[in-house]
PDB file of C-alpha atoms in Angstrom:
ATOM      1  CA  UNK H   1      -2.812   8.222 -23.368  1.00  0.00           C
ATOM      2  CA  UNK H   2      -3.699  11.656 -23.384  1.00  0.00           C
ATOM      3  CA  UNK H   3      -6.982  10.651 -21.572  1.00  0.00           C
ATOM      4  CA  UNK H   4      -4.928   9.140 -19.023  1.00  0.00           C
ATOM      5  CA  UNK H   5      -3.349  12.138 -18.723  1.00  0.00           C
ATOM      6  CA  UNK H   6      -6.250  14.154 -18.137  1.00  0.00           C
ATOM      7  CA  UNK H   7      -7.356  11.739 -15.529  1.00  0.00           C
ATOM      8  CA  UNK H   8      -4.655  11.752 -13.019  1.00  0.00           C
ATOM      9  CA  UNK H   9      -3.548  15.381 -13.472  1.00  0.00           C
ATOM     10  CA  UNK H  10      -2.558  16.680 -10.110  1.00  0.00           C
ATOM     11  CA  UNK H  11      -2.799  12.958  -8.612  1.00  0.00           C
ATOM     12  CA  UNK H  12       1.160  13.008  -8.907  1.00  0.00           C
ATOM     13  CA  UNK H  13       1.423  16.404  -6.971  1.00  0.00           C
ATOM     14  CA  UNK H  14       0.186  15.503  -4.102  1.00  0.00           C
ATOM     15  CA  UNK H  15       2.409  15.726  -1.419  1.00  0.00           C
ATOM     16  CA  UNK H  16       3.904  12.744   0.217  1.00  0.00           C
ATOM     17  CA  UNK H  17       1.350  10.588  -1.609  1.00  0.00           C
ATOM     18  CA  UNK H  18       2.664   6.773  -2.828  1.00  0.00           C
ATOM     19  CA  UNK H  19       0.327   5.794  -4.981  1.00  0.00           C
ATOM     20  CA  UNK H  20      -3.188   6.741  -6.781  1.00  0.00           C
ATOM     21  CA  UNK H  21      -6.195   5.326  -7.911  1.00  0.00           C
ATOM     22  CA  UNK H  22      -8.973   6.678 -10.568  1.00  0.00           C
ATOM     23  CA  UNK H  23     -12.211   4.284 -10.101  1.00  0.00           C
ATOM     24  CA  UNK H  24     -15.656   4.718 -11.968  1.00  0.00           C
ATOM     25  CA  UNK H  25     -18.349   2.062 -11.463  1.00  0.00           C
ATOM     26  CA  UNK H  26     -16.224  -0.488  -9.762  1.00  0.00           C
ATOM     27  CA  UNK H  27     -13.076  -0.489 -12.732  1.00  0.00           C
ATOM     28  CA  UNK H  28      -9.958   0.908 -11.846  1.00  0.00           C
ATOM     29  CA  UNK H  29      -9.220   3.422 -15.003  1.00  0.00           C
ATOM     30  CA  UNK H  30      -5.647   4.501 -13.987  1.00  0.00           C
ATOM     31  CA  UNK H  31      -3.482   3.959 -11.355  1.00  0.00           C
ATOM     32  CA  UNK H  32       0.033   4.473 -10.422  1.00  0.00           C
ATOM     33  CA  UNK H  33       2.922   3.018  -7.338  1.00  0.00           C
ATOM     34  CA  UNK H  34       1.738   0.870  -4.281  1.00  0.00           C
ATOM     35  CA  UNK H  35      -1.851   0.825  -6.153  1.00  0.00           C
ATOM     36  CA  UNK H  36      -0.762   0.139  -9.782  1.00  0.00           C
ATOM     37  CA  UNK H  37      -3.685  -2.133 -11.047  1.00  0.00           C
ATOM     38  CA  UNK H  38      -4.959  -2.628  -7.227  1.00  0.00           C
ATOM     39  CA  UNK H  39      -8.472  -4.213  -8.440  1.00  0.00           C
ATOM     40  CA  UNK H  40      -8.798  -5.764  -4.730  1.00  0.00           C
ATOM     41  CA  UNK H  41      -8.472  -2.241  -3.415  1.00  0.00           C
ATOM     42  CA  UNK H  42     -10.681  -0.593  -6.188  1.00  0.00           C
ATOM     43  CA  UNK H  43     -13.066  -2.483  -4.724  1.00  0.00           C
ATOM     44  CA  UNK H  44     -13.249  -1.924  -1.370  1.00  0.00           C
ATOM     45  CA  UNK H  45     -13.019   1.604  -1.586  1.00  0.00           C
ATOM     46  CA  UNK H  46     -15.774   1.577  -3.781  1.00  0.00           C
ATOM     47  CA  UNK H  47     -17.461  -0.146  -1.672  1.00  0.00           C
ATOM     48  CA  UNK H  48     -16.812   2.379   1.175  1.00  0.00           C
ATOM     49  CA  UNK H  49     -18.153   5.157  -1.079  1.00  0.00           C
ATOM     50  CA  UNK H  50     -21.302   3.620  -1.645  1.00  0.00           C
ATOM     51  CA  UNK H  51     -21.682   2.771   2.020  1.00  0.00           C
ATOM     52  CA  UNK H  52     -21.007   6.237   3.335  1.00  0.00           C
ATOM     53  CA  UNK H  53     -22.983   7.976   0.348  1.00  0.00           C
ATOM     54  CA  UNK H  54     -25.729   7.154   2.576  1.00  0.00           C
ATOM     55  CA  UNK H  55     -24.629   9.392   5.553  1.00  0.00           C
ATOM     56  CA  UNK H  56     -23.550  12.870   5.123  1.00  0.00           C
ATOM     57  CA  UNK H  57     -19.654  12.962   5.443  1.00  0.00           C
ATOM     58  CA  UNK H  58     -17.445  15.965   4.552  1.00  0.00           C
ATOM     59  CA  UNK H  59     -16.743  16.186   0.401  1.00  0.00           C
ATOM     60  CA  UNK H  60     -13.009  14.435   0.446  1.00  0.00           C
ATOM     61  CA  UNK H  61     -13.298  11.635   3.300  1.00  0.00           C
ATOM     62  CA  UNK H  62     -10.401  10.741   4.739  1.00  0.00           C
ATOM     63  CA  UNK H  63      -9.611   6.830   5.718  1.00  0.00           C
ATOM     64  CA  UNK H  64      -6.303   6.961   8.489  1.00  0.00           C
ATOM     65  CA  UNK H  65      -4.554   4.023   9.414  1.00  0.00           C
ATOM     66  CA  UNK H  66      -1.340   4.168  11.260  1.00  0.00           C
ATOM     67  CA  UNK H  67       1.651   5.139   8.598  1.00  0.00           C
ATOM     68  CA  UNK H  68      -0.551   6.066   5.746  1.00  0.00           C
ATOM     69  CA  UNK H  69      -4.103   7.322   4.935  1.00  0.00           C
ATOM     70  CA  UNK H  70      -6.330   6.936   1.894  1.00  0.00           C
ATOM     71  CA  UNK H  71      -7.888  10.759   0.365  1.00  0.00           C
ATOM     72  CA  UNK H  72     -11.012   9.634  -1.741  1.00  0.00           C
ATOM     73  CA  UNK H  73     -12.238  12.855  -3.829  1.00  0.00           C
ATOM     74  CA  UNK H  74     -15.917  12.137  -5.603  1.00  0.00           C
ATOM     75  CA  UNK H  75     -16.282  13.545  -9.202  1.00  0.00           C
ATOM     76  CA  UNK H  76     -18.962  13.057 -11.644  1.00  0.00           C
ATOM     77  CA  UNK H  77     -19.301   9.235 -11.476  1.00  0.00           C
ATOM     78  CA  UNK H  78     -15.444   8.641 -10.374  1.00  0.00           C
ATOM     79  CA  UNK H  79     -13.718   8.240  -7.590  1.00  0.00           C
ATOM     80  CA  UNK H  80     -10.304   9.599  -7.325  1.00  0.00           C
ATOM     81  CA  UNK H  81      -7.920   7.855  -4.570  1.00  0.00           C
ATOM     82  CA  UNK H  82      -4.297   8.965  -3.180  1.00  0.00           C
ATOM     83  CA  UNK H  83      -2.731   6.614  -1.008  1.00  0.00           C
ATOM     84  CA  UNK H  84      -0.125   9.223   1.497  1.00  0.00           C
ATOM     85  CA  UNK H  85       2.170   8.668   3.624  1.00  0.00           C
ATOM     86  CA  UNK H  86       0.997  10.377   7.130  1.00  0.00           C
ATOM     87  CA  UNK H  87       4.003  12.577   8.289  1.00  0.00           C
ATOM     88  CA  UNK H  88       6.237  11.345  11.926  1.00  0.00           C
ATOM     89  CA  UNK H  89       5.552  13.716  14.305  1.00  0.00           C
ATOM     90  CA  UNK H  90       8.899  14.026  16.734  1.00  0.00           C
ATOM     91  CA  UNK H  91       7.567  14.208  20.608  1.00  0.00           C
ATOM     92  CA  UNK H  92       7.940  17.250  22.335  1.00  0.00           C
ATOM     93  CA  UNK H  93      10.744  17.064  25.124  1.00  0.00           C
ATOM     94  CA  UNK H  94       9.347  19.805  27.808  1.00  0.00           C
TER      95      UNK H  94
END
């Protein structure tokens, strides 16, 4: 437990974020909300990573879709994934 703990600390902090993964060689070592046990998910990520190691991308890439966007952070030989909500912007009336 108290590895687990270690693991994810500060994965719960970030803001508006819905869900977290911590990956290392393919197996999804903790994971919390819309990506509790999200092996499927794990693995395309992963995937991603390995893929894009082989161009040179900034340090925390960022994957966007419409309401949410995917924060992968590369540490040692784990991957470290928040799923966020992206925030509404209101139009500006002029």
């Amino acid at each position: 437990m108290a590895a687990t703990a270690a693991l994810t600390q500060g994965l719960e902090r970030v803001p508006d974020q819905t869900g977290y993964l911590v990956i290392c060689d393919g197996a999804v070592l903790a994971s919390s909300g819309d990506l509790e046990n999200d092996e499927r998910t794990a693995g395309v990520i992963s995937e991603l990573v390995n893929t894009a190691c082989a161009f040179r991308l900034p340090r925390c890439p960022r994957v966007v879709f419409g309401e949410h966007s995917f924060l992968v952070t590369i540490s040692g030989q784990k991957l470290f994934v928040v799923k966020r909500q992206n925030s509404v912007r209101e139009p500006v009336i002029v």
